[in-house]
Coordinates of C-alpha atoms in Angstrom, one line a residue:
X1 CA 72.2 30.3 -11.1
X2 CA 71.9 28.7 -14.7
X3 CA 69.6 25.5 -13.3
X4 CA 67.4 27.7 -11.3
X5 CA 67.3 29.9 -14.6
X6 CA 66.7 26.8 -16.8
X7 CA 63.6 25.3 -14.2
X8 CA 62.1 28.7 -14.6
X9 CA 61.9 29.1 -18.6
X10 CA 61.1 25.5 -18.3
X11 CA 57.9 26.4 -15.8
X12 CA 57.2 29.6 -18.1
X13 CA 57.3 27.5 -21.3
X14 CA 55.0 24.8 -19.5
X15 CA 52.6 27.3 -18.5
X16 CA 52.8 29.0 -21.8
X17 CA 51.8 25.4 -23.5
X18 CA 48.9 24.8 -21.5
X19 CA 47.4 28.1 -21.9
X20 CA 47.2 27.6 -25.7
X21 CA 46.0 24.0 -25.1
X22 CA 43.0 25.8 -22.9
X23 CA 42.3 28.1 -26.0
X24 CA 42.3 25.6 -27.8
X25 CA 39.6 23.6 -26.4
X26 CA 38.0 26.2 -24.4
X27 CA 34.3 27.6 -25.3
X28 CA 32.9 24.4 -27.3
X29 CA 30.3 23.9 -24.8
X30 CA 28.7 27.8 -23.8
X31 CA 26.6 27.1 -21.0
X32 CA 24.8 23.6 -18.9
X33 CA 21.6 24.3 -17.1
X34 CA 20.6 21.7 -14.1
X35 CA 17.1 22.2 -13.7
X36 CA 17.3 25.8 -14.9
X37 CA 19.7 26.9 -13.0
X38 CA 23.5 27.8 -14.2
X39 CA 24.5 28.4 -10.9
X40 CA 26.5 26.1 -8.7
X41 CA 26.0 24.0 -6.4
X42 CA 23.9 21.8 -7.4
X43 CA 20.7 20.4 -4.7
X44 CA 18.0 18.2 -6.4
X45 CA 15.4 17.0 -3.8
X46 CA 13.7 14.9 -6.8
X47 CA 15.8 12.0 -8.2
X48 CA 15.6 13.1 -11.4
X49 CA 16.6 16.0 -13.3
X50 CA 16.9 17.8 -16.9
X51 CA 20.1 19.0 -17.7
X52 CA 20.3 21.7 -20.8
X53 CA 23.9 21.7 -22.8
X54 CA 24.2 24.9 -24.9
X55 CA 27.3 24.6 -27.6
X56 CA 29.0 26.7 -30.4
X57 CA 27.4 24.7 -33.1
X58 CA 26.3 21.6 -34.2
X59 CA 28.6 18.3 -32.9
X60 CA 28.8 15.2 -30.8
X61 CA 27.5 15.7 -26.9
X62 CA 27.5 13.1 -24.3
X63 CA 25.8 13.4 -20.8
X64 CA 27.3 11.3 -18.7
X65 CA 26.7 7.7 -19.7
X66 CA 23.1 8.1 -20.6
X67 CA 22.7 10.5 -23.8
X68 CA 24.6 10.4 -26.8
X69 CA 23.4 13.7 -29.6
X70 CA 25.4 12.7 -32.5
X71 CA 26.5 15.4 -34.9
X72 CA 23.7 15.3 -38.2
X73 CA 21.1 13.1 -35.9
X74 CA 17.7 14.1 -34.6
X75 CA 17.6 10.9 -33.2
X76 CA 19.7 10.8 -29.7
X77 CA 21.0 7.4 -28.1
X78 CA 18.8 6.5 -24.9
X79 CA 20.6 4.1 -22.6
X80 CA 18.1 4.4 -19.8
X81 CA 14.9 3.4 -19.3
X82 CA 12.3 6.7 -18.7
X83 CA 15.3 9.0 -20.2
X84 CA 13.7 11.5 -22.8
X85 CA 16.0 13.7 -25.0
X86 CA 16.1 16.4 -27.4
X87 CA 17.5 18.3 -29.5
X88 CA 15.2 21.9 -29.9
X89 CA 18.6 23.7 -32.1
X90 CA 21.5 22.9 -33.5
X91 CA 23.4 24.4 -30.4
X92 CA 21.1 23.1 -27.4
X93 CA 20.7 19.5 -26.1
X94 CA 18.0 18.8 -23.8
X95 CA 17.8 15.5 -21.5
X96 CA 14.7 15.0 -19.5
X97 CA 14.1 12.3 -16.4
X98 CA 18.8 12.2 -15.7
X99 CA 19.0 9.6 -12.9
X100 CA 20.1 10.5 -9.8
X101 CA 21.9 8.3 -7.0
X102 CA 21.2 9.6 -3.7
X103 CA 23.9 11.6 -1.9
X104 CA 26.8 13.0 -4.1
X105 CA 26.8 12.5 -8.1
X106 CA 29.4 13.4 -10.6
X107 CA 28.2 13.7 -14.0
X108 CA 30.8 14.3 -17.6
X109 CA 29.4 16.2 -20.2
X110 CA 31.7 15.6 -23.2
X111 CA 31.0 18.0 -26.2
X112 CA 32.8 18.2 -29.8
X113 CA 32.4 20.6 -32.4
X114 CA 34.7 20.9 -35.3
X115 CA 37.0 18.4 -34.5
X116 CA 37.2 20.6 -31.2
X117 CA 36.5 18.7 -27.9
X118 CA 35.6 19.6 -24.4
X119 CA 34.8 18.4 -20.9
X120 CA 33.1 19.4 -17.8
X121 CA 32.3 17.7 -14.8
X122 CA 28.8 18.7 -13.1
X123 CA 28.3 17.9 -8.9
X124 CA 24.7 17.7 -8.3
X125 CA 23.3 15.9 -4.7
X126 CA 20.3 14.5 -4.2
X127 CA 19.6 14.3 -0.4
X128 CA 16.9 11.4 -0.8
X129 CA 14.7 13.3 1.9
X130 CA 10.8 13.7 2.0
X131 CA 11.0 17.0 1.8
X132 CA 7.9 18.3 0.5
X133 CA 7.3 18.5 -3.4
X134 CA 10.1 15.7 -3.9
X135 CA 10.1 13.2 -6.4
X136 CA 11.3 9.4 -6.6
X137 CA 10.9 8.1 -10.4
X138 CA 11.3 5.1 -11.4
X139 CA 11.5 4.9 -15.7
X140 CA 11.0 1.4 -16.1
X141 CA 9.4 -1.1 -12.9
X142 CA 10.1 -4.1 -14.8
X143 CA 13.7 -4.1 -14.0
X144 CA 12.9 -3.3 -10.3
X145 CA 12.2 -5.6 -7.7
X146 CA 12.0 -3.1 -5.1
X147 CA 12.0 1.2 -5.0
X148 CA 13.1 2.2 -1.4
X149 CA 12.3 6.4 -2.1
X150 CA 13.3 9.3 0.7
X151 CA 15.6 7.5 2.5
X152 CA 13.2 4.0 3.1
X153 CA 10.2 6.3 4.2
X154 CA 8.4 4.3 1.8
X155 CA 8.8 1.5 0.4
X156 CA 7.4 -0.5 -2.8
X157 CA 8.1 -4.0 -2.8
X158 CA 7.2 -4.8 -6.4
X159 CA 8.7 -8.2 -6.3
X160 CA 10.1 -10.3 -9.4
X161 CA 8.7 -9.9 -12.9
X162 CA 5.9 -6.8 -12.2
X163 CA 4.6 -4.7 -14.8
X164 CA 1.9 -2.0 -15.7
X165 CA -1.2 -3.0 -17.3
X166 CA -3.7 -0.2 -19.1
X167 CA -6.7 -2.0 -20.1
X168 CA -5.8 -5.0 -20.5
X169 CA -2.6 -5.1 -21.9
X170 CA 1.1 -4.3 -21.0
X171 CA 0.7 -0.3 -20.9
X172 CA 3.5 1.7 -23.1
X173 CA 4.7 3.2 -20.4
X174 CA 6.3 1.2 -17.6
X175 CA 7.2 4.5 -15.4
X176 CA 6.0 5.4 -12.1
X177 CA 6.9 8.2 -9.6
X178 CA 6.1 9.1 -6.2
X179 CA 6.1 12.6 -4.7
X180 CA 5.9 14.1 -1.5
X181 CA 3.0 16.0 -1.4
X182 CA 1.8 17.0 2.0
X183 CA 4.1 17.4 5.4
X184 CA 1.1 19.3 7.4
X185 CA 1.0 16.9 10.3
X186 CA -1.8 16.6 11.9
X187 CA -4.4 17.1 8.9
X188 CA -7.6 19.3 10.0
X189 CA -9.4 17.4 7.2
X190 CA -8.7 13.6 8.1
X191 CA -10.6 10.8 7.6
X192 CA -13.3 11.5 10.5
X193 CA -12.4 9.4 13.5
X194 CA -8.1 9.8 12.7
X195 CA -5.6 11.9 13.0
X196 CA -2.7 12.1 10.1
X197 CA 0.9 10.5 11.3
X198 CA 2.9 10.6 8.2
X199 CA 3.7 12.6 5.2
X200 CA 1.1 12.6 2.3
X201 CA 2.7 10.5 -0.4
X202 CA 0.9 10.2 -4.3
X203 CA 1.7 7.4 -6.2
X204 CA 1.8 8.0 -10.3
X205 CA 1.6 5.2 -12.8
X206 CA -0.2 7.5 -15.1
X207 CA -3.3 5.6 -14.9
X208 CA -2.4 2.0 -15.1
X209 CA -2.3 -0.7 -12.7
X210 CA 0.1 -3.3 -11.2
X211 CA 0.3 -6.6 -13.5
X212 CA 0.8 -8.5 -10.2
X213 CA 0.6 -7.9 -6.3
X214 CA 3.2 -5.9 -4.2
X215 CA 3.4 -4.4 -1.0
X216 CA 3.9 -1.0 0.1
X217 CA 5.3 0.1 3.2
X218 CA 5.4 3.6 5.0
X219 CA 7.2 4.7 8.1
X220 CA 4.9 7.0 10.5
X221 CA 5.5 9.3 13.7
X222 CA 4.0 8.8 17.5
X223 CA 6.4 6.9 19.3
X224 CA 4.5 4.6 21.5
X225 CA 1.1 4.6 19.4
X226 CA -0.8 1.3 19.5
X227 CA 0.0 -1.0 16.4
X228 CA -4.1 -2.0 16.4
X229 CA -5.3 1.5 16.2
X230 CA -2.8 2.6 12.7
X231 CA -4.1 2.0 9.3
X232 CA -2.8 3.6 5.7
X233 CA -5.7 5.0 3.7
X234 CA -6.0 5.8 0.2
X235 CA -7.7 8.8 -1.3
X236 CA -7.9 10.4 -5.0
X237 CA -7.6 13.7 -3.3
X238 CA -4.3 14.6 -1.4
X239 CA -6.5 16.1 1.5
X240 CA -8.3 12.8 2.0
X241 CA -11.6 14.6 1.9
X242 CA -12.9 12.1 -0.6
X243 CA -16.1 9.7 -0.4
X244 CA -14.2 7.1 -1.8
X245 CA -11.5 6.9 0.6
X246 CA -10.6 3.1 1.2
X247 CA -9.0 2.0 4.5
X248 CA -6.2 -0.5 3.3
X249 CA -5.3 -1.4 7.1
X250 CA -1.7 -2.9 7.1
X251 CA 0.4 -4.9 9.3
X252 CA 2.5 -2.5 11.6
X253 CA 6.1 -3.0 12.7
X254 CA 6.5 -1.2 16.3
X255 CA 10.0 -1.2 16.5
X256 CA 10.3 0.3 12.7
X257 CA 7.5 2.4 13.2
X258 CA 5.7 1.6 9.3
X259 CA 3.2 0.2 7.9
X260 CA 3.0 -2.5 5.3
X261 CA -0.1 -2.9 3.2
X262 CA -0.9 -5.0 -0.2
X263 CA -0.8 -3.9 -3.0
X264 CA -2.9 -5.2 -6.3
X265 CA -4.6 -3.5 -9.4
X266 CA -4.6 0.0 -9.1
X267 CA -2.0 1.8 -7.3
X268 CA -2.4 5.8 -8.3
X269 CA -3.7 7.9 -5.8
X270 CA -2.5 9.4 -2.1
X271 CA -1.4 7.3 0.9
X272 CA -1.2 8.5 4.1
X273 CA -0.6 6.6 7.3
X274 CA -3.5 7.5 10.2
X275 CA -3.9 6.1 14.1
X276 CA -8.0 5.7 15.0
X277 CA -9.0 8.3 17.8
X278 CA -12.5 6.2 18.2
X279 CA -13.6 4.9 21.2
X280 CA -15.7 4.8 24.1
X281 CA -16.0 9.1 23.6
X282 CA -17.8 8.2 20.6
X283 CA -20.1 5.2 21.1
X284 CA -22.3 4.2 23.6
X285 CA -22.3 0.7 23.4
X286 CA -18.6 0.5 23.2
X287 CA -17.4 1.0 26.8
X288 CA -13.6 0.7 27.4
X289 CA -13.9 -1.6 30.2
X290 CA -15.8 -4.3 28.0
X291 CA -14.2 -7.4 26.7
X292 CA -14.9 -6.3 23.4
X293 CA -13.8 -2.7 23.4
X294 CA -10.3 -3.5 21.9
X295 CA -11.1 -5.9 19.2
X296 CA -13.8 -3.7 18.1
X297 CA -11.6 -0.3 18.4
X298 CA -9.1 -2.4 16.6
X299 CA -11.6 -4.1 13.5
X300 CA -12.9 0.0 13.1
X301 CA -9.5 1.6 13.1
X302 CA -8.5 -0.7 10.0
X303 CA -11.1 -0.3 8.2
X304 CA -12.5 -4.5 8.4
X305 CA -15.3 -3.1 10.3
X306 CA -18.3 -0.6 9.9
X307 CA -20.7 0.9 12.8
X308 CA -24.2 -0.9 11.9
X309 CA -25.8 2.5 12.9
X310 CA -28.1 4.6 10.5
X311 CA -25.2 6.9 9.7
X312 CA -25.3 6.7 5.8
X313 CA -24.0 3.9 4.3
X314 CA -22.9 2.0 7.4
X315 CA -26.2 -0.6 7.5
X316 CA -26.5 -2.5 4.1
X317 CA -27.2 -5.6 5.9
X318 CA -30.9 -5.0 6.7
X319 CA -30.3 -4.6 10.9
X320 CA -33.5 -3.7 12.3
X321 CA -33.5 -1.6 15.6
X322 CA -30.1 -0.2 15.6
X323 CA -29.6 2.7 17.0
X324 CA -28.4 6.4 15.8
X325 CA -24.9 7.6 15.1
X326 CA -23.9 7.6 19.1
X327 CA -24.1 3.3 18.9
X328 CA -21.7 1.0 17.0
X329 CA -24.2 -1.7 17.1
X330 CA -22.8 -4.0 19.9
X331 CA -25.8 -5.1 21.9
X332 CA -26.5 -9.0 22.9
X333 CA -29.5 -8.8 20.6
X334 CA -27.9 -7.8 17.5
X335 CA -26.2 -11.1 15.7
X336 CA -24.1 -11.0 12.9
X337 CA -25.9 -11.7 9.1
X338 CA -24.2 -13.9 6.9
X339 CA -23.3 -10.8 4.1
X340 CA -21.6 -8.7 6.5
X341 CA -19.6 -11.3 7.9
X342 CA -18.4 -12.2 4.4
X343 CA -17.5 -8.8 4.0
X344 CA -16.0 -8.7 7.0
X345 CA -13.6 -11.7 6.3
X346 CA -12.7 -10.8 3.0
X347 CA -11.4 -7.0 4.1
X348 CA -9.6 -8.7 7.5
X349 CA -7.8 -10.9 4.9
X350 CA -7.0 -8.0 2.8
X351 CA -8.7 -10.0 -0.3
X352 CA -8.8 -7.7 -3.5
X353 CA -12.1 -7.3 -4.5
X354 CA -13.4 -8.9 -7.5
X355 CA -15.6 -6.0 -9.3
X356 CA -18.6 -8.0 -10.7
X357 CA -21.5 -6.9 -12.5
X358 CA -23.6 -9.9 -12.0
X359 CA -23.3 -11.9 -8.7
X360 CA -22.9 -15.6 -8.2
X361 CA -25.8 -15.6 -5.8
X362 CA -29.5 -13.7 -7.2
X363 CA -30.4 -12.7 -3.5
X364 CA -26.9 -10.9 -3.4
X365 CA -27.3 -9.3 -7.1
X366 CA -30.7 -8.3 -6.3
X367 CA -30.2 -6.8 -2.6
X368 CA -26.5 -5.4 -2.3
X369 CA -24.5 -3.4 -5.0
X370 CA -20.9 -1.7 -5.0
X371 CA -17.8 -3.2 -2.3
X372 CA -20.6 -5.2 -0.4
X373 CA -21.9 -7.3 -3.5
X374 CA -18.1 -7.9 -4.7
X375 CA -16.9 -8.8 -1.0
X376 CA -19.6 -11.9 -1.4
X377 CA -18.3 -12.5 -4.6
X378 CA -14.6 -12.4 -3.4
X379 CA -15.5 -14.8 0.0
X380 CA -17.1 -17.1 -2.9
X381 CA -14.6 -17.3 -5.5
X382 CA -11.9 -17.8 -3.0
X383 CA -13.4 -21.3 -1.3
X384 CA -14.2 -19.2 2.0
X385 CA -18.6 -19.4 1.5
X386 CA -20.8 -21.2 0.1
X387 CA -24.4 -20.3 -0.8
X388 CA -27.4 -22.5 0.3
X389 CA -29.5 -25.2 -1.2
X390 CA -32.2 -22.8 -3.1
X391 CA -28.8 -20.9 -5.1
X392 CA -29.3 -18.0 -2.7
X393 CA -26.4 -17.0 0.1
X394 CA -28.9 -15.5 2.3
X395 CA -27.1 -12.0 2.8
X396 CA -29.8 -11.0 5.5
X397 CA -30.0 -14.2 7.5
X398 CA -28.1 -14.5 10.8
X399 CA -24.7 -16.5 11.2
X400 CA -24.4 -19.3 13.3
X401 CA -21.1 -20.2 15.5
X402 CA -20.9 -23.2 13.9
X403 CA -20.9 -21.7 10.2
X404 CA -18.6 -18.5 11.7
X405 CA -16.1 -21.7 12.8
X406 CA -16.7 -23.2 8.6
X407 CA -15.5 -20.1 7.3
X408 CA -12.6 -19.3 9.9
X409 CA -11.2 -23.1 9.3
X410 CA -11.4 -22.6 5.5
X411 CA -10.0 -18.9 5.8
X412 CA -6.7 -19.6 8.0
X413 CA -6.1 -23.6 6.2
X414 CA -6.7 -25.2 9.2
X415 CA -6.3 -28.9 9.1
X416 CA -9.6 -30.6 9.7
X417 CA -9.7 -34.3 11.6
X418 CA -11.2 -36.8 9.6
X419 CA -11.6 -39.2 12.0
X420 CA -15.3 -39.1 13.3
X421 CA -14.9 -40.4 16.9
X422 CA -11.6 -38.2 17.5
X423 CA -13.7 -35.6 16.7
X424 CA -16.5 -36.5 19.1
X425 CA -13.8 -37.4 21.5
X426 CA -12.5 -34.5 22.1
X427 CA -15.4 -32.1 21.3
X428 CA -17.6 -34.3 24.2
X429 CA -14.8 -33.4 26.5
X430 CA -14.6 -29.7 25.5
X431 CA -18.1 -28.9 25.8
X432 CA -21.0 -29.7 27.7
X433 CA -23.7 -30.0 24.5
X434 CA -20.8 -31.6 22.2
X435 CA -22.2 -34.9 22.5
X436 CA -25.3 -33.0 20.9
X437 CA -25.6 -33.4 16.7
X438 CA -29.2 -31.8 16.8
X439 CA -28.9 -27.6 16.4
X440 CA -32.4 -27.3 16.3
X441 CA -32.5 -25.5 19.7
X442 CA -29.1 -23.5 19.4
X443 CA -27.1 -25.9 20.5
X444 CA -25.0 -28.8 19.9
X445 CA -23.0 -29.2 17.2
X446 CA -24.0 -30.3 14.2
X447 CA -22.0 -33.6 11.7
X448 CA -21.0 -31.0 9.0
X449 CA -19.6 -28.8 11.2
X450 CA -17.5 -30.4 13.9
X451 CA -13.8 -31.3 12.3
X452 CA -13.9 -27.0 11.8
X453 CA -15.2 -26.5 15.3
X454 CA -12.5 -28.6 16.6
X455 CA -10.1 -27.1 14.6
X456 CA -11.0 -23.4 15.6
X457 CA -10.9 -24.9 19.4
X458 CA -7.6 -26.3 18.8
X459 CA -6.0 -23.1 17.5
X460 CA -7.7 -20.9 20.3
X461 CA -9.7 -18.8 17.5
X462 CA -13.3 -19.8 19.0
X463 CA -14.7 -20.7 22.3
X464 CA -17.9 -21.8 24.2
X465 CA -20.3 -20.2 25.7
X466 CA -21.2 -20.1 29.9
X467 CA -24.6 -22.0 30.4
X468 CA -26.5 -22.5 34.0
X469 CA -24.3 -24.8 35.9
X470 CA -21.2 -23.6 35.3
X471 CA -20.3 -25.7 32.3
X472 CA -19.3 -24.6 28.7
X473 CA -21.4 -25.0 25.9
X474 CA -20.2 -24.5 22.0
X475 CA -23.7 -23.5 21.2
X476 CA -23.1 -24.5 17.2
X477 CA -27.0 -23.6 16.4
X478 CA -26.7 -20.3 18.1
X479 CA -26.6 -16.7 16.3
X480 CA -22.9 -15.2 16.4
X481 CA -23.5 -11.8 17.8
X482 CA -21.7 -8.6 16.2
X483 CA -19.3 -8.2 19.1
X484 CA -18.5 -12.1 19.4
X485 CA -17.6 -11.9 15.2
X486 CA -15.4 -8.6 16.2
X487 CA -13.4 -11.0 18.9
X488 CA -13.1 -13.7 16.3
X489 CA -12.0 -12.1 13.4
X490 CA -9.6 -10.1 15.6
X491 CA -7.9 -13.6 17.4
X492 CA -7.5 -14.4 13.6
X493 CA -5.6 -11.3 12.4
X494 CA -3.2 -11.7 15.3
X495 CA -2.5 -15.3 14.3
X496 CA -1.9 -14.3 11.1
X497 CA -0.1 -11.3 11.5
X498 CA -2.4 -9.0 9.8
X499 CA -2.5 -6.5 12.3

């Protein structure tokens, strides 16, 4: 009876002492806000958030291990990168841009006032969804390599060492954020010609642009779509109802279902991952049992090539005779000029455009302006053209399949045989006119061009041509017509994985 006495008076006098200790300690912090909101629990669907810490009075307050307000100091210790704080009253402690983990985090507030400390422990989760209206922040990229946002349904590969530029210079502010800002799937006001397969992301750098290239990669719906008929675009509008939308294309990977694209210069705007709904409906010329139906479907969908139509904008290249907005351009009479097929190139090879206000070539800088004139420029500063003997490129003038093969050989780094009779060798054996040096007719082959001819050959990007008899004929003096270039530049994507 006395030791059952004794534990009790020992239990009361325990519960007695931690009751004043409670008191004690007990209302130094008044109130925390997460996001506005007093209320438990906690459900963030951005990564960041702003936590508010009312107190008694004026004192030392530390959230978690990334703000320190110390009593006396309008200046608060930052230990984050893109963490803002404030301090509005001498009772209220403000911190902007708190980073979250995804799933569950705990976060300590630690507030002391008068010698008087106290501690409570905040739950918040961050689901890491695309939910729409989300946000992924990042407050510094130079100390990223890669920000996998909403659970890896897009990624940015930033690489080692990236930064923001504004201007010129390394911009201020090294943040960047993405949101989620459209789930409506599938989007009444699509690019014409696609249909919307994945969430509307916007990428925010606050205006400035990548210091160096990265890639960005997006997952997309429609399980069993074909790979050669999905693109990403990019629009400054989240409905994609902009002039200025660009096609980026992008490599897709089936199995994952995404989409990678480069990434270079600017990166602000609204991504969106499409599939092309183009085909023999639309044109006339295009029929889907033709040998060139997919490569052309395929070159359209990601945005390498145009219709040569009279539809506005689609027929820089001074085509004669094409028909109206119901043709692609596809007939055996309409070969391939020199500009577009530069242009082509450079957008299959994803090539950032060099912006120039004064062209390499006079012909170009007098006859094209905008994306065309700096696709020429981009082709020419990168080895992959060359212009001709009077200093002009000759936009307008029809490509050969011998010069088609010169730029294909320098594009993909094929290695060209040096050796003169190899090279006759083997194209002799190949084709029926490769004996033939003299173009003057359309075909043969002629000196400057064979090692690339027999390179191309080699590496199954380029062909000959059926002639009476049966034999094969390379045809090197012959115009490249607009569906041959579609074949060719689409056998060189594959190769190189760009589709």
């Amino acid at each position: 009876m006395w030791k059952r006495t004794a534990v009790v008076l020992t239990l009361c006098v325990m519960l007695i002492l931690t009751l004043a200790v409670g008191t004690a300690f007990a209302g130094v912090i008044t109130s925390i806000l997460v996001d506005g909101d007093s209320t438990p629990p906690y459900v963030s669907a951005s990564n960041t958030i702003t936590i508010e810490v009312y107190t008694t009075s004026d004192g030392d307050v530390k959230v978690g291990s990334v703000v320190t307000f110390i009593y006396g100091s309008t200046e608060p210790e930052i230990k984050v990168p893109g963490v803002t704080a404030s301090k509005p009253s001498s009772t209220k402690c403000v911190v902007d841009n708190y980073p979250l983990k995804p799933g569950v985090n705990s976060i300590t507030i630690t507030a002391k006032v008068d010698g008087v400390s106290e501690t409570k422990k905040l739950t918040v989760t961050f689901p890491n969804a695309p939910t729409e209206g989300a946000t992924f922040s990042v407050g510094d990229i130079t100390t990223q390599t890669k920000v996998t946002a909403f659970s890896g349904n897009i990624i940015l590969d930033l690489g080692k060492g990236n930064y923001l530029v504004n201007f010129g210079s390394l911009a201020g502010d090294q943040s960047l954020a993405i949101r989620v800002d459209d789930l409506d799937l599938p989007k009444s006001y699509s690019p014409s010609g696609f249909v919307c397969i994945s969430p509307v992301y916007e990428i925010d750098s606050n205006g400035n642009t990548l210091g160096a290239p990265a890639k960005l990669t997006v997952k997309y719906t429609g399980i069993g779509a074909e790979p050669d008929r999905i693109t990403v675009f990019r629009s400054d509008d989240y409905d994609f109802s902009n002039s200025t939308d660009i096609n980026l294309g992008g490599l897709v990977n089936k199995t994952a279902r995404t989409v990678t694209i480069p990434l270079e210069g600017t990166v602000d705007g609204y991504y969106a991952v499409f599939i092309s709904v183009v085909g023999a409906q639309n044109y006339t010329d295009l029929p889907a049992d033709g040998w060139y139906y997919h490569p052309v479907s395929a070159l359209f969908a990601k945005g390498v090539m145009k219709p040569a139509n009279s539809s506005p904008g689609n027929n820089p290249w001074g085509y004669l005779g094409v028909g109206g907005s119901d043709t692609f351009g596809l007939s055996s009479s309409l070969n391939i000029c020199r500009g577009e097929f530069a242009y082509i190139i450079v957008k299959a090879l994803g090539l950032p455009l060099i912006d120039v206000s004064t062209s390499t070539f006079p012909d170009v800088d007098s006859g094209l302006s905008g994306e065309y004139e700096d696709a020429i420029e981009t082709a020419a500063r990168n080895g992959l053209i060359a212009g001709l003997p009077n200093g002009n490129f000759g936009w307008d003038a029809t490509l050969t399949r011998e010069q088609a093969a010169a730029i294909i050989a320098r594009a993909t780094r094929l290695t060209l045989v040096t050796d003169e009779q190899a090279v006759d060798a083997v194209l002799q054996t190949a084709f029926a006119d490769g004996a033939d040096k003299d173009v003057s007719d359309g075909t043969g082959i002629s000196i400057w061009a064979r090692p690339s001819v027999l390179a191309c050959y080699k590496a199954g990007y380029i062909g000959g041509v059926p002639s009476a008899g049966g034999s094969v004929e390379f045809q090197g003096g012959a115009s490249l017509t607009r569906a041959q270039a579609a074949s060719l530049i689409h056998k060189m994507m594959q190769k190189m994985k760009l589709l």
